[in-house]
PDB file of C-alpha atoms and ligand atoms in Angstrom:
ATOM      1  CA  MET T 859      -5.574   4.052 -20.717  1.00 59.00           C
ATOM      2  CA  ALA T 860      -5.655   6.984 -18.280  1.00 64.00           C
ATOM      3  CA  PHE T 861      -3.266   8.704 -17.429  1.00 78.00           C
ATOM      4  CA  GLU T 862      -1.965   9.210 -21.263  1.00 82.00           C
ATOM      5  CA  GLY T 863      -2.157  13.461 -20.904  1.00 84.00           C
ATOM      6  CA  LEU T 864       0.260  12.940 -17.540  1.00 88.00           C
ATOM      7  CA  THR T 865       2.735  10.862 -19.199  1.00 89.00           C
ATOM      8  CA  ASN T 866       3.422  12.660 -22.253  1.00 89.00           C
ATOM      9  CA  ARG T 867       3.303  15.887 -20.196  1.00 89.00           C
ATOM     10  CA  LEU T 868       5.839  14.755 -17.272  1.00 90.00           C
ATOM     11  CA  SER T 869       8.020  12.792 -20.630  1.00 89.00           C
ATOM     12  CA  SER T 870       8.444  15.723 -22.242  1.00 89.00           C
ATOM     13  CA  VAL T 871      10.123  17.640 -18.837  1.00 89.00           C
ATOM     14  CA  PHE T 872      11.970  14.456 -18.079  1.00 88.00           C
ATOM     15  CA  SER T 873      13.602  13.992 -21.194  1.00 88.00           C
ATOM     16  CA  LYS T 874      14.563  17.713 -21.000  1.00 86.00           C
ATOM     17  CA  LEU T 875      16.648  17.395 -17.433  1.00 84.00           C
ATOM     18  CA  ARG T 876      17.997  13.803 -18.701  1.00 82.00           C
ATOM     19  CA  GLY T 877      20.065  15.095 -21.060  1.00 77.00           C
ATOM     20  CA  LYS T 878      20.663  18.270 -18.794  1.00 77.00           C
ATOM     21  CA  GLY T 879      24.918  17.287 -17.682  1.00 76.00           C
ATOM     22  CA  LYS T 880      24.355  20.218 -14.326  1.00 79.00           C
ATOM     23  CA  VAL T 881      20.788  20.818 -13.500  1.00 79.00           C
ATOM     24  CA  SER T 882      20.526  24.246 -11.368  1.00 82.00           C
ATOM     25  CA  GLU T 883      17.967  25.290  -8.644  1.00 84.00           C
ATOM     26  CA  GLU T 884      16.622  27.141 -11.265  1.00 87.00           C
ATOM     27  CA  ASP T 885      16.484  24.217 -13.438  1.00 86.00           C
ATOM     28  CA  LEU T 886      14.628  22.263 -10.392  1.00 87.00           C
ATOM     29  CA  ASN T 887      12.315  24.892 -10.193  1.00 92.00           C
ATOM     30  CA  GLU T 888      11.027  25.002 -13.549  1.00 92.00           C
ATOM     31  CA  ALA T 889      10.589  21.204 -13.651  1.00 92.00           C
ATOM     32  CA  MET T 890       8.281  21.329 -10.836  1.00 94.00           C
ATOM     33  CA  ARG T 891       6.969  23.951 -12.304  1.00 95.00           C
ATOM     34  CA  GLU T 892       5.892  22.117 -14.806  1.00 94.00           C
ATOM     35  CA  VAL T 893       5.408  18.146 -12.977  1.00 94.00           C
ATOM     36  CA  ARG T 894       3.019  20.602 -10.969  1.00 95.00           C
ATOM     37  CA  LEU T 895       0.705  21.938 -13.935  1.00 94.00           C
ATOM     38  CA  ALA T 896       0.630  18.507 -15.075  1.00 93.00           C
ATOM     39  CA  LEU T 897      -0.481  17.203 -11.972  1.00 93.00           C
ATOM     40  CA  LEU T 898      -3.202  19.378 -11.311  1.00 92.00           C
ATOM     41  CA  GLU T 899      -4.617  19.248 -15.262  1.00 90.00           C
ATOM     42  CA  ALA T 900      -4.683  15.249 -13.934  1.00 89.00           C
ATOM     43  CA  ASP T 901      -6.901  16.488 -11.561  1.00 89.00           C
ATOM     44  CA  VAL T 902      -5.106  15.620  -8.847  1.00 91.00           C
ATOM     45  CA  ASN T 903      -6.011  17.739  -5.005  1.00 91.00           C
ATOM     46  CA  PHE T 904      -4.032  20.669  -4.702  1.00 92.00           C
ATOM     47  CA  LYS T 905      -3.306  20.186  -1.632  1.00 93.00           C
ATOM     48  CA  VAL T 906      -1.722  16.267  -2.436  1.00 95.00           C
ATOM     49  CA  VAL T 907      -0.281  18.245  -5.071  1.00 96.00           C
ATOM     50  CA  LYS T 908       1.369  21.005  -3.229  1.00 96.00           C
ATOM     51  CA  GLU T 909       2.885  18.781  -0.271  1.00 96.00           C
ATOM     52  CA  PHE T 910       4.031  16.867  -3.456  1.00 97.00           C
ATOM     53  CA  ILE T 911       6.218  18.833  -4.980  1.00 97.00           C
ATOM     54  CA  ALA T 912       7.787  20.745  -1.965  1.00 96.00           C
ATOM     55  CA  LYS T 913       8.976  17.101  -0.870  1.00 95.00           C
ATOM     56  CA  VAL T 914      10.475  16.889  -3.621  1.00 94.00           C
ATOM     57  CA  LYS T 915      12.078  19.558  -3.874  1.00 91.00           C
ATOM     58  CA  GLU T 916      13.149  19.238  -0.709  1.00 90.00           C
ATOM     59  CA  ARG T 917      14.877  15.747  -1.732  1.00 89.00           C
ATOM     60  CA  ALA T 918      16.708  16.468  -4.603  1.00 87.00           C
ATOM     61  CA  LEU T 919      18.329  19.295  -2.731  1.00 82.00           C
ATOM     62  CA  GLY T 920      19.236  17.547   0.015  1.00 76.00           C
ATOM     63  CA  GLN T 921      20.741  15.018  -2.106  1.00 72.00           C
ATOM     64  CA  GLU T 922      22.729  17.481  -4.038  1.00 64.00           C
ATOM     65  CA  VAL T 923      21.236  17.011  -7.006  1.00 68.00           C
ATOM     66  CA  GLU T 924      23.559  19.837  -8.353  1.00 64.00           C
ATOM     67  CA  LYS T 925      27.368  17.423  -8.166  1.00 69.00           C
ATOM     68  CA  SER T 926      26.182  13.787  -9.498  1.00 75.00           C
ATOM     69  CA  PHE T 927      26.604  12.895 -12.725  1.00 75.00           C
ATOM     70  CA  THR T 928      23.224  12.333 -14.216  1.00 80.00           C
ATOM     71  CA  PRO T 929      21.665  14.889 -12.337  1.00 81.00           C
ATOM     72  CA  GLY T 930      18.352  14.668 -13.973  1.00 82.00           C
ATOM     73  CA  MET T 931      18.173  11.258 -13.413  1.00 84.00           C
ATOM     74  CA  VAL T 932      17.896  11.555  -9.974  1.00 85.00           C
ATOM     75  CA  ILE T 933      15.514  13.841 -10.505  1.00 87.00           C
ATOM     76  CA  ILE T 934      13.838  11.581 -12.270  1.00 89.00           C
ATOM     77  CA  ASP T 935      13.641   8.605  -9.730  1.00 91.00           C
ATOM     78  CA  ILE T 936      13.172  11.066  -6.555  1.00 92.00           C
ATOM     79  CA  VAL T 937       9.298  12.431  -8.890  1.00 94.00           C
ATOM     80  CA  ASN T 938       9.445   7.949  -9.104  1.00 95.00           C
ATOM     81  CA  LYS T 939       9.523   7.146  -5.001  1.00 95.00           C
ATOM     82  CA  GLU T 940       7.086  10.710  -3.880  1.00 96.00           C
ATOM     83  CA  LEU T 941       4.420   9.690  -6.852  1.00 96.00           C
ATOM     84  CA  THR T 942       5.036   5.810  -5.273  1.00 97.00           C
ATOM     85  CA  ASP T 943       4.500   6.412  -1.814  1.00 96.00           C
ATOM     86  CA  LEU T 944       1.838   9.218  -2.737  1.00 96.00           C
ATOM     87  CA  MET T 945       0.231   6.193  -3.772  1.00 96.00           C
ATOM     88  CA  GLY T 946       0.339   4.629  -0.491  1.00 96.00           C
ATOM     89  CA  GLY T 947       4.337   2.463  -0.908  1.00 96.00           C
ATOM     90  CA  THR T 948       4.115  -0.546  -1.254  1.00 94.00           C
ATOM     91  CA  ASN T 949       0.284  -3.068  -2.359  1.00 95.00           C
ATOM     92  CA  ALA T 950      -2.053  -3.123   0.315  1.00 95.00           C
ATOM     93  CA  LYS T 951      -3.347  -6.957   0.650  1.00 95.00           C
ATOM     94  CA  LEU T 952      -6.889  -7.689   0.860  1.00 97.00           C
ATOM     95  CA  ALA T 953      -7.179  -9.058   4.635  1.00 96.00           C
ATOM     96  CA  LYS T 954      -7.480 -11.944   6.308  1.00 96.00           C
ATOM     97  CA  ALA T 955      -9.817 -13.346   8.811  1.00 97.00           C
ATOM     98  CA  ASN T 956      -8.424 -15.654  11.389  1.00 95.00           C
ATOM     99  CA  LYS T 957     -11.458 -18.212  11.086  1.00 95.00           C
ATOM    100  CA  PRO T 958     -13.697 -18.431   7.294  1.00 96.00           C
ATOM    101  CA  PRO T 959     -15.047 -16.868   5.715  1.00 98.00           C
ATOM    102  CA  THR T 960     -13.638 -13.146   5.521  1.00 98.00           C
ATOM    103  CA  VAL T 961     -16.194 -10.947   4.583  1.00 98.00           C
ATOM    104  CA  ILE T 962     -15.995  -8.102   2.240  1.00 98.00           C
ATOM    105  CA  MET T 963     -18.015  -5.558   2.286  1.00 98.00           C
ATOM    106  CA  MET T 964     -18.326  -3.384  -1.176  1.00 97.00           C
ATOM    107  CA  ALA T 965     -19.646   0.500  -1.138  1.00 96.00           C
ATOM    108  CA  GLY T 966     -20.159   2.832  -3.292  1.00 94.00           C
ATOM    109  CA  LEU T 967     -22.535   4.734  -5.254  1.00 93.00           C
ATOM    110  CA  GLN T 968     -24.440   3.086  -8.484  1.00 91.00           C
ATOM    111  CA  GLY T 969     -22.520   2.875 -11.278  1.00 92.00           C
ATOM    112  CA  ALA T 970     -19.587   2.803 -10.266  1.00 94.00           C
ATOM    113  CA  GLY T 971     -18.452  -0.743 -10.711  1.00 95.00           C
ATOM    114  CA  LYS T 972     -19.081  -2.096  -7.495  1.00 96.00           C
ATOM    115  CA  THR T 973     -21.851  -5.046  -8.747  1.00 96.00           C
ATOM    116  CA  THR T 974     -19.072  -6.133 -11.626  1.00 96.00           C
ATOM    117  CA  THR T 975     -16.220  -5.828  -8.878  1.00 98.00           C
ATOM    118  CA  SER T 976     -17.870  -7.828  -6.647  1.00 98.00           C
ATOM    119  CA  ALA T 977     -17.589 -10.902  -9.515  1.00 98.00           C
ATOM    120  CA  LYS T 978     -14.081 -10.053 -10.644  1.00 98.00           C
ATOM    121  CA  LEU T 979     -12.293 -10.013  -7.176  1.00 98.00           C
ATOM    122  CA  ALA T 980     -14.647 -13.259  -6.157  1.00 98.00           C
ATOM    123  CA  LYS T 981     -13.318 -14.701 -10.123  1.00 98.00           C
ATOM    124  CA  LEU T 982      -9.408 -13.022  -8.567  1.00 97.00           C
ATOM    125  CA  LEU T 983     -10.103 -15.216  -5.790  1.00 98.00           C
ATOM    126  CA  GLN T 984     -11.217 -18.861  -7.423  1.00 97.00           C
ATOM    127  CA  LYS T 985      -8.529 -19.055  -9.039  1.00 97.00           C
ATOM    128  CA  GLN T 986      -6.295 -18.739  -5.923  1.00 96.00           C
ATOM    129  CA  ASN T 987      -7.895 -21.375  -5.243  1.00 97.00           C
ATOM    130  CA  HIS T 988     -11.046 -19.994  -2.799  1.00 98.00           C
ATOM    131  CA  ARG T 989     -14.117 -20.676  -2.231  1.00 98.00           C
ATOM    132  CA  PRO T 990     -16.164 -17.357  -2.630  1.00 98.00           C
ATOM    133  CA  LEU T 991     -19.527 -16.608  -1.925  1.00 98.00           C
ATOM    134  CA  MET T 992     -21.224 -13.633  -3.604  1.00 98.00           C
ATOM    135  CA  VAL T 993     -24.019 -11.493  -1.676  1.00 98.00           C
ATOM    136  CA  ALA T 994     -27.345 -10.228  -3.064  1.00 97.00           C
ATOM    137  CA  GLY T 995     -27.494  -7.123  -0.879  1.00 96.00           C
ATOM    138  CA  ASP T 996     -28.938  -4.279  -2.964  1.00 94.00           C
ATOM    139  CA  ILE T 997     -32.189  -5.302  -3.436  1.00 94.00           C
ATOM    140  CA  TYR T 998     -33.804  -1.578  -4.871  1.00 91.00           C
ATOM    141  CA  ARG T 999     -32.309  -1.562  -8.006  1.00 87.00           C
ATOM    142  CA  PRO T1000     -34.423  -4.162  -9.371  1.00 81.00           C
ATOM    143  CA  ALA T1001     -31.247  -5.645 -12.222  1.00 92.00           C
ATOM    144  CA  ALA T1002     -28.853  -6.076  -9.752  1.00 93.00           C
ATOM    145  CA  ILE T1003     -29.873  -9.644  -7.860  1.00 96.00           C
ATOM    146  CA  LYS T1004     -30.075 -10.624 -11.456  1.00 96.00           C
ATOM    147  CA  GLN T1005     -26.655  -9.082 -12.607  1.00 96.00           C
ATOM    148  CA  LEU T1006     -25.213 -10.341  -9.544  1.00 97.00           C
ATOM    149  CA  GLN T1007     -26.314 -14.052 -10.640  1.00 97.00           C
ATOM    150  CA  VAL T1008     -25.738 -13.918 -14.339  1.00 98.00           C
ATOM    151  CA  LEU T1009     -22.325 -12.877 -13.678  1.00 98.00           C
ATOM    152  CA  GLY T1010     -22.673 -16.167 -10.244  1.00 98.00           C
ATOM    153  CA  GLU T1011     -23.156 -18.776 -13.532  1.00 98.00           C
ATOM    154  CA  GLN T1012     -20.434 -17.100 -15.848  1.00 98.00           C
ATOM    155  CA  ILE T1013     -17.994 -17.092 -13.634  1.00 98.00           C
ATOM    156  CA  LYS T1014     -19.070 -20.469 -11.340  1.00 98.00           C
ATOM    157  CA  VAL T1015     -19.429 -18.648  -7.980  1.00 98.00           C
ATOM    158  CA  PRO T1016     -22.396 -19.121  -5.768  1.00 98.00           C
ATOM    159  CA  VAL T1017     -24.747 -16.352  -4.886  1.00 98.00           C
ATOM    160  CA  PHE T1018     -26.242 -16.586  -2.225  1.00 98.00           C
ATOM    161  CA  THR T1019     -29.802 -14.157  -2.672  1.00 97.00           C
ATOM    162  CA  LEU T1020     -33.376 -13.851   0.092  1.00 97.00           C
ATOM    163  CA  GLY T1021     -34.929 -11.961  -3.506  1.00 95.00           C
ATOM    164  CA  ASP T1022     -35.632  -7.773  -2.827  1.00 95.00           C
ATOM    165  CA  GLN T1023     -38.479  -7.867   0.054  1.00 95.00           C
ATOM    166  CA  THR T1024     -35.905  -9.141   2.907  1.00 96.00           C
ATOM    167  CA  SER T1025     -33.472  -6.227   4.108  1.00 96.00           C
ATOM    168  CA  PRO T1026     -30.220  -6.154   3.544  1.00 96.00           C
ATOM    169  CA  VAL T1027     -28.722  -6.469   6.264  1.00 97.00           C
ATOM    170  CA  GLU T1028     -30.619  -9.909   7.486  1.00 98.00           C
ATOM    171  CA  ILE T1029     -29.387 -10.967   3.857  1.00 98.00           C
ATOM    172  CA  ALA T1030     -25.737 -10.490   4.845  1.00 98.00           C
ATOM    173  CA  ARG T1031     -26.491 -12.856   8.483  1.00 98.00           C
ATOM    174  CA  GLN T1032     -27.864 -15.514   6.908  1.00 98.00           C
ATOM    175  CA  ALA T1033     -25.195 -15.447   4.068  1.00 98.00           C
ATOM    176  CA  VAL T1034     -22.064 -15.029   6.873  1.00 98.00           C
ATOM    177  CA  GLU T1035     -23.819 -18.391   7.933  1.00 98.00           C
ATOM    178  CA  HIS T1036     -24.210 -20.519   5.245  1.00 98.00           C
ATOM    179  CA  ALA T1037     -20.829 -19.011   4.172  1.00 98.00           C
ATOM    180  CA  LYS T1038     -19.932 -20.852   7.741  1.00 98.00           C
ATOM    181  CA  ASP T1039     -22.343 -23.790   6.999  1.00 98.00           C
ATOM    182  CA  ASN T1040     -20.836 -25.059   3.492  1.00 98.00           C
ATOM    183  CA  GLY T1041     -17.323 -24.325   3.724  1.00 97.00           C
ATOM    184  CA  LEU T1042     -17.159 -21.110   1.885  1.00 98.00           C
ATOM    185  CA  ASP T1043     -14.352 -19.648   3.291  1.00 98.00           C
ATOM    186  CA  TYR T1044     -15.354 -15.597   1.678  1.00 98.00           C
ATOM    187  CA  VAL T1045     -17.916 -12.972   1.737  1.00 98.00           C
ATOM    188  CA  ILE T1046     -18.568 -10.653  -0.900  1.00 98.00           C
ATOM    189  CA  ILE T1047     -21.514  -8.619   0.137  1.00 98.00           C
ATOM    190  CA  ASP T1048     -22.961  -6.118  -2.910  1.00 97.00           C
ATOM    191  CA  THR T1049     -24.478  -3.585  -1.126  1.00 95.00           C
ATOM    192  CA  ALA T1050     -26.827  -0.767  -2.554  1.00 92.00           C
ATOM    193  CA  GLY T1051     -25.408   2.213  -4.518  1.00 88.00           C
ATOM    194  CA  ARG T1052     -27.477   5.337  -4.605  1.00 82.00           C
ATOM    195  CA  LEU T1053     -26.771   8.215  -6.773  1.00 78.00           C
ATOM    196  CA  HIS T1054     -25.377  10.214  -3.716  1.00 78.00           C
ATOM    197  CA  ILE T1055     -24.527   9.597  -0.779  1.00 76.00           C
ATOM    198  CA  ASP T1056     -27.445   9.801   1.527  1.00 83.00           C
ATOM    199  CA  GLU T1057     -28.207   9.238   5.484  1.00 87.00           C
ATOM    200  CA  GLN T1058     -30.348   6.421   4.771  1.00 87.00           C
ATOM    201  CA  LEU T1059     -27.539   4.227   2.364  1.00 88.00           C
ATOM    202  CA  MET T1060     -25.633   5.104   5.313  1.00 92.00           C
ATOM    203  CA  GLU T1061     -27.648   4.109   8.108  1.00 94.00           C
ATOM    204  CA  GLU T1062     -28.459   0.448   5.856  1.00 94.00           C
ATOM    205  CA  LEU T1063     -24.262   0.229   5.806  1.00 95.00           C
ATOM    206  CA  LYS T1064     -23.413   0.578   9.213  1.00 96.00           C
ATOM    207  CA  GLN T1065     -26.017  -1.932  10.114  1.00 97.00           C
ATOM    208  CA  ILE T1066     -24.572  -4.314   7.664  1.00 97.00           C
ATOM    209  CA  HIS T1067     -21.372  -3.654   9.586  1.00 97.00           C
ATOM    210  CA  ALA T1068     -22.587  -3.552  12.753  1.00 97.00           C
ATOM    211  CA  THR T1069     -23.860  -7.165  12.385  1.00 98.00           C
ATOM    212  CA  VAL T1070     -21.788  -9.247   9.946  1.00 97.00           C
ATOM    213  CA  LYS T1071     -18.895  -7.220  11.539  1.00 97.00           C
ATOM    214  CA  PRO T1072     -16.621  -6.873   7.849  1.00 98.00           C
ATOM    215  CA  ASP T1073     -13.021  -8.381   7.646  1.00 98.00           C
ATOM    216  CA  GLU T1074     -12.833  -5.609   4.761  1.00 98.00           C
ATOM    217  CA  VAL T1075     -14.371  -2.312   3.652  1.00 98.00           C
ATOM    218  CA  LEU T1076     -14.171  -2.270  -0.167  1.00 98.00           C
ATOM    219  CA  LEU T1077     -15.355   1.427  -1.492  1.00 96.00           C
ATOM    220  CA  VAL T1078     -15.408   1.305  -5.644  1.00 97.00           C
ATOM    221  CA  VAL T1079     -14.964   4.345  -7.146  1.00 94.00           C
ATOM    222  CA  ASP T1080     -15.061   5.442 -10.414  1.00 93.00           C
ATOM    223  CA  ALA T1081     -11.837   6.745 -11.823  1.00 90.00           C
ATOM    224  CA  MET T1082     -13.612   8.703 -14.166  1.00 87.00           C
ATOM    225  CA  THR T1083     -14.857  11.262 -11.879  1.00 86.00           C
ATOM    226  CA  GLY T1084     -11.729  12.273 -11.304  1.00 84.00           C
ATOM    227  CA  GLN T1085     -11.664  15.023  -7.807  1.00 86.00           C
ATOM    228  CA  ASP T1086     -15.706  13.814  -6.730  1.00 88.00           C
ATOM    229  CA  ALA T1087     -14.361  10.151  -7.355  1.00 89.00           C
ATOM    230  CA  VAL T1088     -11.801  11.421  -4.103  1.00 91.00           C
ATOM    231  CA  ASN T1089     -14.534  13.660  -2.582  1.00 91.00           C
ATOM    232  CA  VAL T1090     -16.995  10.428  -2.000  1.00 92.00           C
ATOM    233  CA  ALA T1091     -13.996   7.909  -0.918  1.00 93.00           C
ATOM    234  CA  ASP T1092     -13.447  11.044   2.226  1.00 92.00           C
ATOM    235  CA  SER T1093     -17.172  11.086   2.802  1.00 91.00           C
ATOM    236  CA  PHE T1094     -17.774   7.632   3.182  1.00 94.00           C
ATOM    237  CA  ASN T1095     -14.450   6.618   5.130  1.00 94.00           C
ATOM    238  CA  LYS T1096     -15.321   9.385   7.564  1.00 92.00           C
ATOM    239  CA  GLN T1097     -18.733   7.576   8.140  1.00 91.00           C
ATOM    240  CA  LEU T1098     -17.621   3.679   7.901  1.00 91.00           C
ATOM    241  CA  GLU T1099     -14.183   3.407   7.775  1.00 88.00           C
ATOM    242  CA  LEU T1100     -13.115   2.248   5.035  1.00 96.00           C
ATOM    243  CA  THR T1101     -10.476  -0.066   5.185  1.00 97.00           C
ATOM    244  CA  GLY T1102      -9.611   0.274   1.138  1.00 97.00           C
ATOM    245  CA  VAL T1103     -10.495   1.833  -2.316  1.00 97.00           C
ATOM    246  CA  VAL T1104     -10.583  -0.353  -6.064  1.00 97.00           C
ATOM    247  CA  LEU T1105     -10.811   2.473  -8.985  1.00 95.00           C
ATOM    248  CA  THR T1106     -12.486   1.333 -11.232  1.00 95.00           C
ATOM    249  CA  LYS T1107     -12.553   2.223 -15.419  1.00 93.00           C
ATOM    250  CA  LEU T1108      -8.999   2.769 -15.087  1.00 91.00           C
ATOM    251  CA  ASP T1109      -8.863   1.569 -18.882  1.00 89.00           C
ATOM    252  CA  GLY T1110     -11.275   5.155 -19.371  1.00 80.00           C
ATOM    253  CA  ASP T1111     -10.219   8.441 -20.832  1.00 71.00           C
ATOM    254  CA  THR T1112      -9.854   9.306 -17.576  1.00 70.00           C
ATOM    255  CA  ARG T1113      -7.875  12.299 -16.265  1.00 75.00           C
ATOM    256  CA  GLY T1114      -6.230   9.404 -13.587  1.00 78.00           C
ATOM    257  CA  GLY T1115      -5.597  11.591 -10.730  1.00 85.00           C
ATOM    258  CA  ALA T1116      -8.018   9.833  -8.190  1.00 85.00           C
ATOM    259  CA  ALA T1117      -5.460   7.819  -7.383  1.00 85.00           C
ATOM    260  CA  ILE T1118      -3.382   9.415  -7.062  1.00 91.00           C
ATOM    261  CA  SER T1119      -4.573  11.557  -4.088  1.00 92.00           C
ATOM    262  CA  VAL T1120      -6.908   9.108  -3.078  1.00 93.00           C
ATOM    263  CA  LYS T1121      -4.994   7.638  -0.638  1.00 94.00           C
ATOM    264  CA  ALA T1122      -3.365  11.468   0.632  1.00 93.00           C
ATOM    265  CA  VAL T1123      -6.839  12.752   1.687  1.00 91.00           C
ATOM    266  CA  THR T1124      -8.646   9.521   2.328  1.00 92.00           C
ATOM    267  CA  GLY T1125      -5.049   7.475   4.460  1.00 93.00           C
ATOM    268  CA  CYS T1126      -7.603   4.810   2.604  1.00 94.00           C
ATOM    269  CA  PRO T1127      -5.242   2.273   0.533  1.00 96.00           C
ATOM    270  CA  ILE T1128      -6.015   1.571  -2.678  1.00 96.00           C
ATOM    271  CA  LYS T1129      -6.217  -2.371  -3.158  1.00 98.00           C
ATOM    272  CA  PHE T1130      -7.533  -3.088  -6.739  1.00 97.00           C
ATOM    273  CA  ALA T1131      -7.441  -1.552  -9.889  1.00 95.00           C
ATOM    274  CA  ALA T1132     -10.875  -1.725 -12.566  1.00 96.00           C
ATOM    275  CA  LEU T1133      -9.139  -1.635 -16.182  1.00 93.00           C
ATOM    276  CA  GLY T1134     -12.217  -2.862 -18.529  1.00 95.00           C
ATOM    277  CA  GLU T1135     -15.706  -4.413 -18.176  1.00 95.00           C
ATOM    278  CA  LYS T1136     -13.965  -7.855 -18.505  1.00 96.00           C
ATOM    279  CA  ILE T1137     -14.772 -10.221 -15.421  1.00 96.00           C
ATOM    280  CA  ASP T1138     -10.380 -11.075 -15.318  1.00 95.00           C
ATOM    281  CA  ALA T1139      -9.607  -7.075 -15.474  1.00 96.00           C
ATOM    282  CA  LEU T1140      -9.611  -6.276 -11.799  1.00 97.00           C
ATOM    283  CA  GLU T1141      -6.514  -6.434 -10.666  1.00 96.00           C
ATOM    284  CA  PRO T1142      -3.643  -6.069  -7.062  1.00 97.00           C
ATOM    285  CA  PHE T1143      -3.000  -2.373  -6.953  1.00 96.00           C
ATOM    286  CA  HIS T1144       0.806  -1.881  -7.195  1.00 96.00           C
ATOM    287  CA  PRO T1145       1.655   1.668  -6.433  1.00 96.00           C
ATOM    288  CA  GLU T1146       5.081   1.551  -7.912  1.00 95.00           C
ATOM    289  CA  ARG T1147       4.367  -0.015 -10.983  1.00 93.00           C
ATOM    290  CA  MET T1148       1.320   1.886 -11.134  1.00 92.00           C
ATOM    291  CA  ALA T1149       4.109   5.090 -10.522  1.00 94.00           C
ATOM    292  CA  SER T1150       5.881   3.844 -13.430  1.00 92.00           C
ATOM    293  CA  ARG T1151       3.289   3.262 -15.693  1.00 88.00           C
ATOM    294  CA  ILE T1152       2.094   7.176 -15.160  1.00 89.00           C
ATOM    295  CA  LEU T1153       6.323   8.314 -15.625  1.00 88.00           C
ATOM    296  CA  GLY T1154       6.276   5.936 -18.651  1.00 81.00           C
TER     297      GLY T1154
HETATM  298  P1  LIG D 275     -22.512  -0.243 -10.015  1.00 92.08           P
HETATM  299  O1  LIG D 275     -24.439   0.168  -9.759  1.00 92.08           O
HETATM  300  O2  LIG D 275     -21.790   0.010  -8.649  1.00 92.08           O
HETATM  301  O3  LIG D 275     -23.012  -1.558  -8.852  1.00 92.08           O
HETATM  302  O4  LIG D 275     -21.926  -0.785 -11.088  1.00 92.08           O
HETATM  303  P2  LIG D 275     -21.953  -2.243 -11.889  1.00 92.08           P
HETATM  304  O5  LIG D 275     -20.976  -2.770 -11.520  1.00 92.08           O
HETATM  305  O6  LIG D 275     -23.216  -2.365 -12.732  1.00 92.08           O
HETATM  306  O7  LIG D 275     -21.164  -1.163 -13.399  1.00 92.08           O
HETATM  307  C1  LIG D 275     -22.078   0.111 -13.942  1.00 92.08           C
HETATM  308  C2  LIG D 275     -21.026   0.334 -15.382  1.00 92.08           C
HETATM  309  O8  LIG D 275     -19.343  -0.163 -15.822  1.00 92.08           O
HETATM  310  C3  LIG D 275     -21.183  -0.964 -16.415  1.00 92.08           C
HETATM  311  O9  LIG D 275     -21.388  -1.263 -17.571  1.00 92.08           O
HETATM  312  C4  LIG D 275     -20.074  -2.051 -16.194  1.00 92.08           C
HETATM  313  O10 LIG D 275     -19.311  -2.960 -17.074  1.00 92.08           O
HETATM  314  C5  LIG D 275     -18.486  -0.756 -15.953  1.00 92.08           C
HETATM  315  N1  LIG D 275     -17.441  -1.337 -16.018  1.00 92.08           N
HETATM  316  C6  LIG D 275     -17.516  -1.386 -13.845  1.00 92.08           C
HETATM  317  N2  LIG D 275     -15.831  -1.402 -13.937  1.00 92.08           N
HETATM  318  C7  LIG D 275     -15.643  -1.041 -14.845  1.00 92.08           C
HETATM  319  C8  LIG D 275     -14.282  -0.676 -15.617  1.00 92.08           C
HETATM  320  O11 LIG D 275     -13.093  -1.133 -15.160  1.00 92.08           O
HETATM  321  N3  LIG D 275     -14.032  -0.014 -16.817  1.00 92.08           N
HETATM  322  C9  LIG D 275     -14.902  -0.466 -17.821  1.00 92.08           C
HETATM  323  N4  LIG D 275     -14.767   0.410 -18.558  1.00 92.08           N
HETATM  324  N5  LIG D 275     -16.466  -0.178 -16.835  1.00 92.08           N
HETATM  325  C10 LIG D 275     -16.640  -0.686 -16.073  1.00 92.08           C
END
């Protein structure tokens, strides 16, 4: 699981604090220095770390930690709350169209986990008694359509495809019509990824966006890529008005910094976290639960 390194570092800082009957300003500074280093090592964005530490210190001093009987616990509680806020505060729910279908557009770089996540999300919706449709909009990667069809069969969710000779914009448009005609209430559009962000990719995504007017534009980012994941999110967000981020591969041996920085840098909430290759390894992202997990 990601964050292992961070969790270990933080627990050692906290166990020192916990034992203290009194925490001086110097103790607080020392603890915050260590927290700062731990976050930087976990690949959390530098500016985010700086602001985070400043906020924790301000709150700790404001709450007169020194006078508390359990000053260490008060500080840990403050770190927990600030970390939760940093990751978005509360769970950001998936949008729902006033009139079905709700259209969800999946975007991201190749290999981030878009196709897999589309199926995971479809499964999640299906479990909530919805009737999703997956749309094979990635016509460039040779195996992408097949991959989505195989996943669709596995979870018994229909897949809309027009092969690889029709433009993704037209595929998306017709898919939404198909959903309306067939009483399907969620449309999940898997779009093409590239190895790097390029203009053609953005242009196509913008056209799909303008055509189907999605209720959600979810950017799928690979948490294993650390700061890069945050940079990718930032550039997509500047061009595409993302409504949410899905962090994938949080099960890996990652440093987890992306989960902590992405909301603060982009202003875009993390809506889901993927923690494995299996089809049910997707969960709604709960900042407070993630903060507790990180703090161990
Ligand atoms: P796409 O190019 O963005 O559509 O990426 P894919 O959906 O094809 O995923 C790329 C690879 O990442 C596949 O091997 C997936 O099984 C794997 N993958 C996706 N999500 C996760 C995850 O949460 N954890 C792990 N460990 N692997 C994942």
